[in-house]
Short mmCIF file of C-alpha atoms and ligand atoms in Angstrom, two decimals:
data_model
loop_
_atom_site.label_atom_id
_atom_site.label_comp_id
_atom_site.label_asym_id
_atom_site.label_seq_id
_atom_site.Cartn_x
_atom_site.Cartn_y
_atom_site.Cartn_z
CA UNK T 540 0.00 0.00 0.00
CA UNK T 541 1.63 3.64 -0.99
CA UNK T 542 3.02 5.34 2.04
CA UNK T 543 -0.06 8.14 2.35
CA UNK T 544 -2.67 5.35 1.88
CA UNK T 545 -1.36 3.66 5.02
CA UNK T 546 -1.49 6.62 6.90
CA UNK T 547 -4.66 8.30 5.79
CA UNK T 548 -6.32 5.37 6.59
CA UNK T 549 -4.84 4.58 9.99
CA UNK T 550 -5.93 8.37 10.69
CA UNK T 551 -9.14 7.56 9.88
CA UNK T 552 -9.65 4.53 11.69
CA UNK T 553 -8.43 6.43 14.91
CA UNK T 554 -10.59 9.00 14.18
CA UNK T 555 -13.52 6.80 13.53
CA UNK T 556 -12.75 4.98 16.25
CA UNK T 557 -11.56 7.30 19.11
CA UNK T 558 -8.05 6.92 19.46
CA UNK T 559 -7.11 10.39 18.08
CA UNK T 560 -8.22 13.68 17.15
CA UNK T 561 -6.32 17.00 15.91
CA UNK T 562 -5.75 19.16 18.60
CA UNK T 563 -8.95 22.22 18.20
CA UNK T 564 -9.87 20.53 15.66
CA UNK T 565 -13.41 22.65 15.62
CA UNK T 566 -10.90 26.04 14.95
CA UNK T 567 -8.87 24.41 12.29
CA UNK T 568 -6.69 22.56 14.11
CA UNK T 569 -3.38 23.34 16.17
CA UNK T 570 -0.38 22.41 13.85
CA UNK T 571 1.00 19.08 14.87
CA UNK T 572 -0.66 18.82 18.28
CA UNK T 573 -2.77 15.78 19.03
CA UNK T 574 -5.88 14.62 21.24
CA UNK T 575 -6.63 11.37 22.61
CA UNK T 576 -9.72 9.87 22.69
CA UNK T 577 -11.87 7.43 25.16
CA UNK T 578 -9.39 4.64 23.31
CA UNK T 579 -6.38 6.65 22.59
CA UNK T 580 -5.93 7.66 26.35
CA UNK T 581 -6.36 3.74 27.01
CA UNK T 582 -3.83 2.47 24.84
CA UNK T 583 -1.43 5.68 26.10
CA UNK T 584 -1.96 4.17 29.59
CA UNK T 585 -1.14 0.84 28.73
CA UNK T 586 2.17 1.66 26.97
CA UNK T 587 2.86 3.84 30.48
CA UNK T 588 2.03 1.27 32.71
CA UNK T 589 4.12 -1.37 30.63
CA UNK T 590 7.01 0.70 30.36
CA UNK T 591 6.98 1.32 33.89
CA UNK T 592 6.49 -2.34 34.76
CA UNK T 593 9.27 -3.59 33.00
CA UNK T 594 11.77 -0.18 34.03
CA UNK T 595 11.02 0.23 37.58
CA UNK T 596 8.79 -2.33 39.65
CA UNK T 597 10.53 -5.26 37.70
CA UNK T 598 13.99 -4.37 39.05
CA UNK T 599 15.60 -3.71 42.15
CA UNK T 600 17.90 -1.20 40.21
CA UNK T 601 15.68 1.83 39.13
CA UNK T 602 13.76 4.68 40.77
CA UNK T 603 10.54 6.59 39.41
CA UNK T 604 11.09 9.88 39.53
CA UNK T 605 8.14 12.93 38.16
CA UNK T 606 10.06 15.98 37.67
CA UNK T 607 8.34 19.36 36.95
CA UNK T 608 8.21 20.77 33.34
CA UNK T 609 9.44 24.01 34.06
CA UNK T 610 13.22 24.02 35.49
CA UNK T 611 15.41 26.50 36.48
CA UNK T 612 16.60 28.66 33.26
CA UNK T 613 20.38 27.19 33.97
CA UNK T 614 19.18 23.98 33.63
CA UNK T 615 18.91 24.50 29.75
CA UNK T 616 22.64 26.21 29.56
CA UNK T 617 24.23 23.81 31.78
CA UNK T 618 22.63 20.91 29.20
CA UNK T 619 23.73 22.71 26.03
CA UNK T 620 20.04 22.64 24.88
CA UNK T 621 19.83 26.85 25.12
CA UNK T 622 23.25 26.87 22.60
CA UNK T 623 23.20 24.21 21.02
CA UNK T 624 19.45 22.83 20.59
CA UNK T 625 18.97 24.05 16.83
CA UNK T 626 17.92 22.93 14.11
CA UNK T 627 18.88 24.21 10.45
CA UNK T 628 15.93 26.43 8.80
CA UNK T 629 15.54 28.07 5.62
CA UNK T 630 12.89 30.26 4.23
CA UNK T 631 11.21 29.75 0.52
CA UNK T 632 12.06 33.05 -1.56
CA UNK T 633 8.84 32.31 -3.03
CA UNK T 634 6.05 31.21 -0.51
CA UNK T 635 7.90 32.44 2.31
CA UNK T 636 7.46 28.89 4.02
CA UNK T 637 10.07 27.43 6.07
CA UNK T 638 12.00 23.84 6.10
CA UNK T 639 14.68 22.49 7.54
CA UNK T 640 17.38 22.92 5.72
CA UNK T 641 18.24 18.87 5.93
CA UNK T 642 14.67 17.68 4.17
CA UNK T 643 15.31 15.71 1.29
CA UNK T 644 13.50 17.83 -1.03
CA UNK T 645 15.42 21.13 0.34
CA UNK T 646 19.00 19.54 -0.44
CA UNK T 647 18.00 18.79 -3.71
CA UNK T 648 16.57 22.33 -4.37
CA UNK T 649 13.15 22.29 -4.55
CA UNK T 650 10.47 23.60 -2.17
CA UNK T 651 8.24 21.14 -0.73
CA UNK T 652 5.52 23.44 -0.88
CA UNK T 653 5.47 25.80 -3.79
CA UNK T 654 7.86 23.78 -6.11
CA UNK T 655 10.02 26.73 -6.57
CA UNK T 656 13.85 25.78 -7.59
CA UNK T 657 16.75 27.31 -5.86
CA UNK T 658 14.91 29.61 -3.72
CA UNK T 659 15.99 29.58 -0.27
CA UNK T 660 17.97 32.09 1.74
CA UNK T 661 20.49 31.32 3.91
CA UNK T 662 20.36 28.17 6.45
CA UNK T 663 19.82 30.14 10.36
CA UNK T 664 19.64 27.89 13.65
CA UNK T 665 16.77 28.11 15.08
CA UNK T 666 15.80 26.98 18.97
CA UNK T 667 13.45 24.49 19.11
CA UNK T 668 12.87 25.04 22.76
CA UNK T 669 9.33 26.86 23.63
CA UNK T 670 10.16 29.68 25.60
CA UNK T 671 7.75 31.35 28.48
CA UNK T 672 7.58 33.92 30.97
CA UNK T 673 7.53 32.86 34.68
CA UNK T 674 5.62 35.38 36.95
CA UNK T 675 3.68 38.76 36.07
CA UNK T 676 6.61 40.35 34.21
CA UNK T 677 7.10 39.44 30.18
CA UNK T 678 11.08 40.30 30.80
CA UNK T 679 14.07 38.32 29.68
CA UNK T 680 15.07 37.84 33.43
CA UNK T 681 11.47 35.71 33.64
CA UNK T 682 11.83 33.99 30.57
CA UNK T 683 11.47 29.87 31.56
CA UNK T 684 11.47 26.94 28.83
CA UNK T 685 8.96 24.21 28.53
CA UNK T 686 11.25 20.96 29.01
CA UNK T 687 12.39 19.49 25.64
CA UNK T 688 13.35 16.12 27.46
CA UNK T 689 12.85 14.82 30.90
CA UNK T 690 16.65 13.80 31.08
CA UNK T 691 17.62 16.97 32.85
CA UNK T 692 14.77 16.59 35.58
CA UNK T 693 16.47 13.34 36.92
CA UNK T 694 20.08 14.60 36.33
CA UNK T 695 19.28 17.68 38.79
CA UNK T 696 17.91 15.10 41.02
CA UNK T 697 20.96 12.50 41.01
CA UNK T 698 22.27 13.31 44.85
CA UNK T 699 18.31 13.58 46.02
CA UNK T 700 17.11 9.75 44.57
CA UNK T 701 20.46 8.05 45.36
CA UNK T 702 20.09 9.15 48.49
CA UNK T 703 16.88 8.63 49.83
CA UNK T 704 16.44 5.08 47.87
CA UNK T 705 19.37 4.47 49.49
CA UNK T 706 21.13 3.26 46.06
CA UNK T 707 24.31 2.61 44.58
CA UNK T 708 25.84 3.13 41.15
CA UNK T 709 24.89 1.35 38.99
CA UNK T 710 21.54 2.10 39.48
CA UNK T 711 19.04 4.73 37.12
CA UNK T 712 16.26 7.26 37.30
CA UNK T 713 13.08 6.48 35.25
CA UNK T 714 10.37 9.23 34.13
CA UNK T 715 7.43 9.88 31.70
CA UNK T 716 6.14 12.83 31.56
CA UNK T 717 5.65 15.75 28.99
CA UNK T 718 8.02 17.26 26.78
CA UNK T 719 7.53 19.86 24.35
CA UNK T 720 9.90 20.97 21.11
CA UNK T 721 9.13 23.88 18.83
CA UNK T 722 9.68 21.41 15.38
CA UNK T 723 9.88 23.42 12.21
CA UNK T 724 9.12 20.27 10.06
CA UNK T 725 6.53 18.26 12.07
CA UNK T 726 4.32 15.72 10.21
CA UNK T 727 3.62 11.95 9.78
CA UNK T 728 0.56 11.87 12.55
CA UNK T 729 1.78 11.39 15.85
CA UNK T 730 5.41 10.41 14.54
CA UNK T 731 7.20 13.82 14.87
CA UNK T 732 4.28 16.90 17.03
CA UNK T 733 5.28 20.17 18.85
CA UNK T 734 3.66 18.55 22.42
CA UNK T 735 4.80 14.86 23.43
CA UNK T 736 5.18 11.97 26.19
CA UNK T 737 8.80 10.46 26.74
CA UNK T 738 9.69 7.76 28.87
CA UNK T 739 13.38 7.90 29.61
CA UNK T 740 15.36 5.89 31.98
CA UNK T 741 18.98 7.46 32.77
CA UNK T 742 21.29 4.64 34.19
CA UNK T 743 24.40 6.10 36.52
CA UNK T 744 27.20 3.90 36.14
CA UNK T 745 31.01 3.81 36.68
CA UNK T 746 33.25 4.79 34.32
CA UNK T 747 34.51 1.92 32.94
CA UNK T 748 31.76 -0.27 32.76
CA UNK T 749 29.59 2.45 30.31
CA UNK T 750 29.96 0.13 26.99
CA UNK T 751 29.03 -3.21 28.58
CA UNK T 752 25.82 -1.14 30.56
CA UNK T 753 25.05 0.44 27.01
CA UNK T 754 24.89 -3.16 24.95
CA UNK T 755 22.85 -4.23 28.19
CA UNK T 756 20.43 -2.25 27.90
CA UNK T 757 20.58 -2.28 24.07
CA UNK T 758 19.18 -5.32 23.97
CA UNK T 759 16.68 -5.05 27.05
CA UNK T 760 15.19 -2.78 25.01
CA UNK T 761 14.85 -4.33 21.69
CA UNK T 762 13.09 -7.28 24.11
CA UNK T 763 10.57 -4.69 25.76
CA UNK T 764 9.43 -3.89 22.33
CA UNK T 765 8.56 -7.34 20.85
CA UNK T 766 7.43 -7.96 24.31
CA UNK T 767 4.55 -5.66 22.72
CA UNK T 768 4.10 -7.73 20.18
CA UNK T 769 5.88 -5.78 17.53
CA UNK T 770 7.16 -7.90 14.48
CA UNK T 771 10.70 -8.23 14.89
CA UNK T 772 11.15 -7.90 10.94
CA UNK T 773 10.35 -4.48 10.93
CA UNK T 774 12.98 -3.25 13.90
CA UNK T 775 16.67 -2.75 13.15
CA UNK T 776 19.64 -0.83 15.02
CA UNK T 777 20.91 2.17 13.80
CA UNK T 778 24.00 3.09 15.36
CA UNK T 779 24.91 7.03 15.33
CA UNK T 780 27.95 8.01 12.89
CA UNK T 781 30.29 10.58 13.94
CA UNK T 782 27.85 13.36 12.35
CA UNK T 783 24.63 12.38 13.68
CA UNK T 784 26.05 12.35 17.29
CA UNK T 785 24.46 14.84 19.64
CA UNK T 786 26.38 17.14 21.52
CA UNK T 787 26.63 15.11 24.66
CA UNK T 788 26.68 11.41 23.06
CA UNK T 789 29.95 9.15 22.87
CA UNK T 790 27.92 6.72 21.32
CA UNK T 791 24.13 6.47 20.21
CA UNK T 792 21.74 4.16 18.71
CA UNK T 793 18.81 4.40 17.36
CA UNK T 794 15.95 1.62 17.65
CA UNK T 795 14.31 2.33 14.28
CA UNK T 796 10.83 0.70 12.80
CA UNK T 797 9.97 0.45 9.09
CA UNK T 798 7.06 2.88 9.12
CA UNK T 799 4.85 3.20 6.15
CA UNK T 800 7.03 6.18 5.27
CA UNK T 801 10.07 3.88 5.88
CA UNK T 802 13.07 3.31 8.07
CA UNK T 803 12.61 6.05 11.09
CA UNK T 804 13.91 6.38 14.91
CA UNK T 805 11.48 3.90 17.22
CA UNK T 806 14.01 4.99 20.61
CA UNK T 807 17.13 6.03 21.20
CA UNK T 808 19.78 4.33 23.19
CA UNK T 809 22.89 7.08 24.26
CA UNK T 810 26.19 7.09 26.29
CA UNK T 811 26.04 10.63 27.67
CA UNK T 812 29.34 9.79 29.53
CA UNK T 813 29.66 12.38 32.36
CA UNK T 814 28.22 15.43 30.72
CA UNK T 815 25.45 16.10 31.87
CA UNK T 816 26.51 15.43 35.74
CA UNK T 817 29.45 17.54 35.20
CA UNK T 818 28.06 20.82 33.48
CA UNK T 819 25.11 20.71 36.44
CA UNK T 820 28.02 20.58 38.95
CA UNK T 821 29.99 23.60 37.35
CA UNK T 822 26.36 25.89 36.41
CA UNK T 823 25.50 25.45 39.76
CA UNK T 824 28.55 25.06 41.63
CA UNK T 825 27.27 22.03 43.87
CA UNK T 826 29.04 19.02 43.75
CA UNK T 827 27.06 16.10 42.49
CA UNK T 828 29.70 13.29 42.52
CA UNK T 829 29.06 9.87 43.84
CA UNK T 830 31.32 8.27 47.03
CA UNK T 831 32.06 4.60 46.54
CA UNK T 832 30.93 3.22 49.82
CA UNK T 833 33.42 0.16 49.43
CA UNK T 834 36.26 2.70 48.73
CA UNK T 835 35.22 6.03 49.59
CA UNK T 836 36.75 6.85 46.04
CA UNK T 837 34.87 9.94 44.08
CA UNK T 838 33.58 9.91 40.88
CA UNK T 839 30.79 11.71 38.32
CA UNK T 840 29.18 8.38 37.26
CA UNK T 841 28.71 7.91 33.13
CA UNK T 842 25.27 8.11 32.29
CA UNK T 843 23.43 5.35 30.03
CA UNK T 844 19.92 6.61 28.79
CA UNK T 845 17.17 4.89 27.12
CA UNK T 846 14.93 7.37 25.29
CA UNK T 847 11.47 6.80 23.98
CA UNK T 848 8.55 8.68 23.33
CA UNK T 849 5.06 7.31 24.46
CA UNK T 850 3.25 8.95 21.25
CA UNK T 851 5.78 7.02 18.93
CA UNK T 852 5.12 3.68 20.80
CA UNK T 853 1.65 3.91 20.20
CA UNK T 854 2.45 4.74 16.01
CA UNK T 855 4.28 1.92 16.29
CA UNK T 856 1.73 -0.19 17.58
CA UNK T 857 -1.32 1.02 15.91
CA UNK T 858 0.47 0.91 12.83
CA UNK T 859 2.16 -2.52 13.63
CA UNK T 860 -1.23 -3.82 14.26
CA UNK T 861 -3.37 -2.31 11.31
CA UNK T 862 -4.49 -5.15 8.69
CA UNK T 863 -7.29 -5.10 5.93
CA UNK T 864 -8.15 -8.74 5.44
CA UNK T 865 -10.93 -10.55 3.43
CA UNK T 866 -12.90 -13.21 4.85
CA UNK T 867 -14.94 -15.43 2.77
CA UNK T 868 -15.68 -12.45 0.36
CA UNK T 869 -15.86 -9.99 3.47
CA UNK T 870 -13.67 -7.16 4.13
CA UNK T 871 -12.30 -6.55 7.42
CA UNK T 872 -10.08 -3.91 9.18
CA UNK T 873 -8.36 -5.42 12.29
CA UNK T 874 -6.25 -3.70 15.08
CA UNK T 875 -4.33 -6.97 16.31
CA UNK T 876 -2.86 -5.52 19.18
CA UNK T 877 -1.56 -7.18 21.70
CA UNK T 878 -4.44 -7.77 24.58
CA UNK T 879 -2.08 -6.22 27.22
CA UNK T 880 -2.13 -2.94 24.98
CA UNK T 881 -5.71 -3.29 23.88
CA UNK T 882 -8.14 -0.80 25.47
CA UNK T 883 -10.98 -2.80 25.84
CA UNK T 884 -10.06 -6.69 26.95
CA UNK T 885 -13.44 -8.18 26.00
CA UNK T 886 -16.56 -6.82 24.01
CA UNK T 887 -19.85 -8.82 25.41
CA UNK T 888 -23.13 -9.20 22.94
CA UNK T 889 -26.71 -10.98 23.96
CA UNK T 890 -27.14 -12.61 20.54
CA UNK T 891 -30.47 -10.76 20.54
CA UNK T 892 -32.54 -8.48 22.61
CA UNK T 893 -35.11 -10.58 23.89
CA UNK T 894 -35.08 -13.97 26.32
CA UNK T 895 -33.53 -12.25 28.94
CA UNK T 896 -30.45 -12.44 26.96
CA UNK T 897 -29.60 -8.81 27.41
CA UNK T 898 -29.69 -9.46 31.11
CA UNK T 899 -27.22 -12.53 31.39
CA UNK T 900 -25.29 -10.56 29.44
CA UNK T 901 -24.96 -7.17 31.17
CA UNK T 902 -24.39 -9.22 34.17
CA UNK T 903 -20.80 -10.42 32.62
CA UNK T 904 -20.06 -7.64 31.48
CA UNK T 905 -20.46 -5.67 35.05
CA UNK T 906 -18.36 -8.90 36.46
CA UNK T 907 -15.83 -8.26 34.09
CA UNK T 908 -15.25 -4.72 35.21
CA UNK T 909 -15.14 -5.36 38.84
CA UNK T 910 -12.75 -7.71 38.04
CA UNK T 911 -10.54 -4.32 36.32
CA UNK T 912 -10.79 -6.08 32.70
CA UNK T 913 -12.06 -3.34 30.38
CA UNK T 914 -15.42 -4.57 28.71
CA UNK T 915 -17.76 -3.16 26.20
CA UNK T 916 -21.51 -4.12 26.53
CA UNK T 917 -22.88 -3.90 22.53
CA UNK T 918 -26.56 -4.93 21.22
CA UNK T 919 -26.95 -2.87 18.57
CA UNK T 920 -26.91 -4.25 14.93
CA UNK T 921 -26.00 -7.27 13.87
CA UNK T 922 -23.52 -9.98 14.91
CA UNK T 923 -20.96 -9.60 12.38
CA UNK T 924 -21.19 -5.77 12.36
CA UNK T 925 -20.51 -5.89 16.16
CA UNK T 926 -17.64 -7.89 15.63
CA UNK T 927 -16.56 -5.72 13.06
CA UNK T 928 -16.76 -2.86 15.31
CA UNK T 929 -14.44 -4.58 17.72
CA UNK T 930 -12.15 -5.86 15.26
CA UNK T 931 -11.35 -1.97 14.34
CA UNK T 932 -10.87 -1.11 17.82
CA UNK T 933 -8.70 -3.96 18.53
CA UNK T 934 -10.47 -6.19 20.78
CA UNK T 935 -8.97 -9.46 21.41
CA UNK T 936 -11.91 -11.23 22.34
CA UNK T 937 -15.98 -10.91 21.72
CA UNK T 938 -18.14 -12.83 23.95
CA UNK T 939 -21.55 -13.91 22.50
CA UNK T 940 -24.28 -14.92 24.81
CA UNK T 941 -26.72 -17.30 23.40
CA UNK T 942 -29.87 -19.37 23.96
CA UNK T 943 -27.30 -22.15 25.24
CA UNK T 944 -25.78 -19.69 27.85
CA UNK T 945 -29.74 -20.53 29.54
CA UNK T 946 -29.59 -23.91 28.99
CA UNK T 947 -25.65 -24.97 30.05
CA UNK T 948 -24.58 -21.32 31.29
CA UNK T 949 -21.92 -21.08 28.67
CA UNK T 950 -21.46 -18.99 26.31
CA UNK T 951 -18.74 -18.30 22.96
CA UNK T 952 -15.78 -16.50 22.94
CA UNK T 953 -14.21 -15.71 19.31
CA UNK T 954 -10.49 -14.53 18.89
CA UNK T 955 -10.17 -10.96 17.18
CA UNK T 956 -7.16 -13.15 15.19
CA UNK T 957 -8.10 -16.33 14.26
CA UNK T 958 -11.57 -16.10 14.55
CA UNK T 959 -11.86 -18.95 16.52
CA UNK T 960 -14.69 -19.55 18.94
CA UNK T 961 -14.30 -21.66 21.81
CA UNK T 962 -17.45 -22.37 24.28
CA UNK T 963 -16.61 -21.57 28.06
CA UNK T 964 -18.71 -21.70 31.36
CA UNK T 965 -20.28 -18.13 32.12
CA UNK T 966 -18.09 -18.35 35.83
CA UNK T 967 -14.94 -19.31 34.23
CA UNK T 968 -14.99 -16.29 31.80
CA UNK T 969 -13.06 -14.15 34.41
CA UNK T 970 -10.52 -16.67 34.55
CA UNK T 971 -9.98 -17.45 30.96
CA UNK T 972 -9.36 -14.02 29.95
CA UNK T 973 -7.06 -12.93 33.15
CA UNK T 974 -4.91 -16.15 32.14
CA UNK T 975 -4.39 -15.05 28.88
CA UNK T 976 -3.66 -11.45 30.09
CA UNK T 977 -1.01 -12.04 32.46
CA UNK T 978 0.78 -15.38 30.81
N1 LIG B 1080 16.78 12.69 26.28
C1 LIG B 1080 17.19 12.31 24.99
C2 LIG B 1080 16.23 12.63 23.97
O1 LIG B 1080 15.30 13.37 24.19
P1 LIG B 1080 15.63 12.21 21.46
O2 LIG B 1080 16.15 11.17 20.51
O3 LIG B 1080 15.60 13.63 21.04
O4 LIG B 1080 16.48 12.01 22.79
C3 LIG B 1080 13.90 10.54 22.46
O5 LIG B 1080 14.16 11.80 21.89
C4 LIG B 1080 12.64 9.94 21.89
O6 LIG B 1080 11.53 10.82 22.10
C5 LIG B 1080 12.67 9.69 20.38
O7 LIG B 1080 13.29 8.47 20.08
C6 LIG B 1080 11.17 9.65 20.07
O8 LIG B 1080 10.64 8.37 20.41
C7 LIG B 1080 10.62 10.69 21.02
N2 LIG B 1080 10.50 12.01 20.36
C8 LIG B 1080 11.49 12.93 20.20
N3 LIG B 1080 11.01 14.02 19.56
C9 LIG B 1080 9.71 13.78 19.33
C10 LIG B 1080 8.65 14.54 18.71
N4 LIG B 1080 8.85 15.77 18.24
N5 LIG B 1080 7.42 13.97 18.63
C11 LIG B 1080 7.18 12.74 19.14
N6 LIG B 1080 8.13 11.99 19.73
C12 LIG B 1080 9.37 12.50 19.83
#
């Protein structure tokens, strides 16, 4: 399918079905700024609550951390980002657009926009950080940033966690939260927008032992992701050249995922050696170095980070996921997502409306929430356009009740993927769907 095609229509299915929506959309829109439906913000929380699983409560060696958006002004010249957080723009002679001076199109000449040839000015930096005012006065002693990364947040905070979690190096900081980057070329959906989620793990360690930590976490990484069910055909490391480096990176890698509009960076893996630690220690003159307990020996530990946005996870999925398939002579879309990232677990339909049907049914499905597995109670329209419903929305597993459920009290249960149905008592419905869940 061409590139667009794939994209228009995942845009429209999350549209259609609640995932996402533009940002004001009734005004027009906001440029590359995205809303998430009663779906989206499901699926969001899933990737969060994974992530967090698998970073923090699943090991003894990270702390959460939820550091505020707006940090001091230092902050951002201690990191580099106020200097050296640019991107290259240039301006169309003719439409007066602007690019960044790296797109394709502009290196070869042409405006993306207009078409014009050979009309662009001059390549300028520009500062993708959104700047703000802090307090009643608009004055450049008030101005603040919105955070570009959450990195910074747990580097200011090194001394404070190690401390009271009573850790030592190795050990990391893990975050999600907010981020924000003023991007003169957004585009591609959620891939690349102005407002975002990241979930970042920085991991302290000793000099030394930074390249062995790096192609640790490396791969734990590359498992998380086709722990989400990801195809691992369409995943491949990209490890930074010399030019692609960022300003605080001895080495970088970038997870990438064959997108419909190709080969494009999934998470980033970095050694930000001592950097970061040791401009925060001479902007603010405190000392932030780490004593060896065993040897009482000082050092600023390396830092290992794993960077990945929660917006891009969920591209990844959704678009991961998205099939068109024909069955006997019918079309289908189907979100095959995996069940521990699908918003609703199980869909539950009376067969018809009459019988009391409607009533065994309803009972399930209130059973099934107490028991915290998202259900959707449907019993309008017919079977196979329920189903079809579901399958668009991604949910696993659609459970029919029928004029058997009042004769044996079971009741069918069809796969979103294979279509399967398998009958199963009404009591050990629960049960069925929490084993498949959590194993
Ligand atoms: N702290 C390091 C850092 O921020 P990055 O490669 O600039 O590194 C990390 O960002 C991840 O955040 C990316 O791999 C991507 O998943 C996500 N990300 C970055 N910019 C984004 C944007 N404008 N929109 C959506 N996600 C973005």
């Amino acid at each position: 399918m061409p590139a667009n095609d794939a994209m228009d229509k995942l845009v429209s299915l999350c549209k259609r079905r609640g995932y996402i929506f533009q940002s004001s959309e009734i005004y027009g829109g906001t440029g590359s700024v995205w809303d998430y439906g009663p779906l989206g913000v499901e699926l969001k929380r899933n990737v969060k609550d994974l992530w967090w699983s698998a970073m923090v409560h699943q090991r003894d060696d990270v702390e959460g951390l939820d550091a505020a958006i707006l940090m001091h002004p230092r902050v951002w010249e201690a990191s580099g980002h106020v200097d050296g957080f640019t991107d290259p723009l240039v301006e169309c002679g003719s439409c007066n657009r602007r690019f960044r001076a790296d797109l394709d199109e502009v290196l070869a000449g042409q405006c993306p926009v207009c078409g014009a040839k050979d009309a662009f000015g001059e390549a300028r930096s520009f500062n993708l950080m959104f700047k703000t005012f802090m307090g009643p006065v608009e004055e450049a002693a008030s101005t603040i940033y919105l955070r570009p990364e959450t990195a910074q947040g747990s580097y200011v905070n090194f001394l404070n966690i190690q401390g009271a979690a009573r850790q030592k190096v190795p050990f990391g900081i893990a975050q999600i939260g907010k981020a924000f980057r003023n991007e003169i070329t957004p585009g591609n959906f959620i891939f690349r927008t102005r407002e975002f989620e990241q979930m970042e793990m920085q991991f302290f360690v000793e000099p030394g032992t930074d390249d062995e930590w790096f192609e640790r976490w490396l791969e734990a990484r590359l498992a998380w992701h086709q722990s989400l069910g990801i195809r691992p055909e369409k995943l491949r490391v990209h490890p930074h050249g010399p030019d692609e480096l960022a300003h605080y990176a001895k080495k970088a890698v970038d997870i990438e995922y064959e997108y419909p509009f190709g080969w494009k960076e999934f998470e980033g893996v970095h050694n930000r050696t001592d950097f970061d630690l040791s401009r925060h220690q001479e902007y603010s003159g405190k000392r932030l170095e780490y004593i060896d307990p065993g040897t009482n020996q000082r050092f600023l530990p390396y830092v290992i980070e794993t960077a990945v946005g929660v917006d891009r996870t969920m591209l990844v999925a959704l678009v991961d996921a998205y099939r068109e398939e024909s069955i006997e002579g019918d079309e289908r879309v189907v979100l095959a997502l995996a069940p521990a990232l699908a918003p609703i677990k199980a869909a539950v339909f009376p067969l018809v409306k009459k019988d009391g049907l409607p009533d065994v049914a309803r009972a399930l499905h209130d059973g099934l929430r107490s028991a915290s597995i998202p259900s959707f109670f449907d019993l309008s329209g017919s079977i196979g356009r329920r189903y079809r419903r579901q399958d668009e929305a991604g949910t696993p597993w659609c459970i029919t009740v029928d004029g058997q459920t009042l004769e044996d009290r079971s009741v069918t249960i069809r796969d979103r993927d294979t279509l399967e149905q398998v009958r199963v008592g009404l009591d050990h419905v629960r049960g069925w769907i929490r084993e498949r869940l959590d194993g």
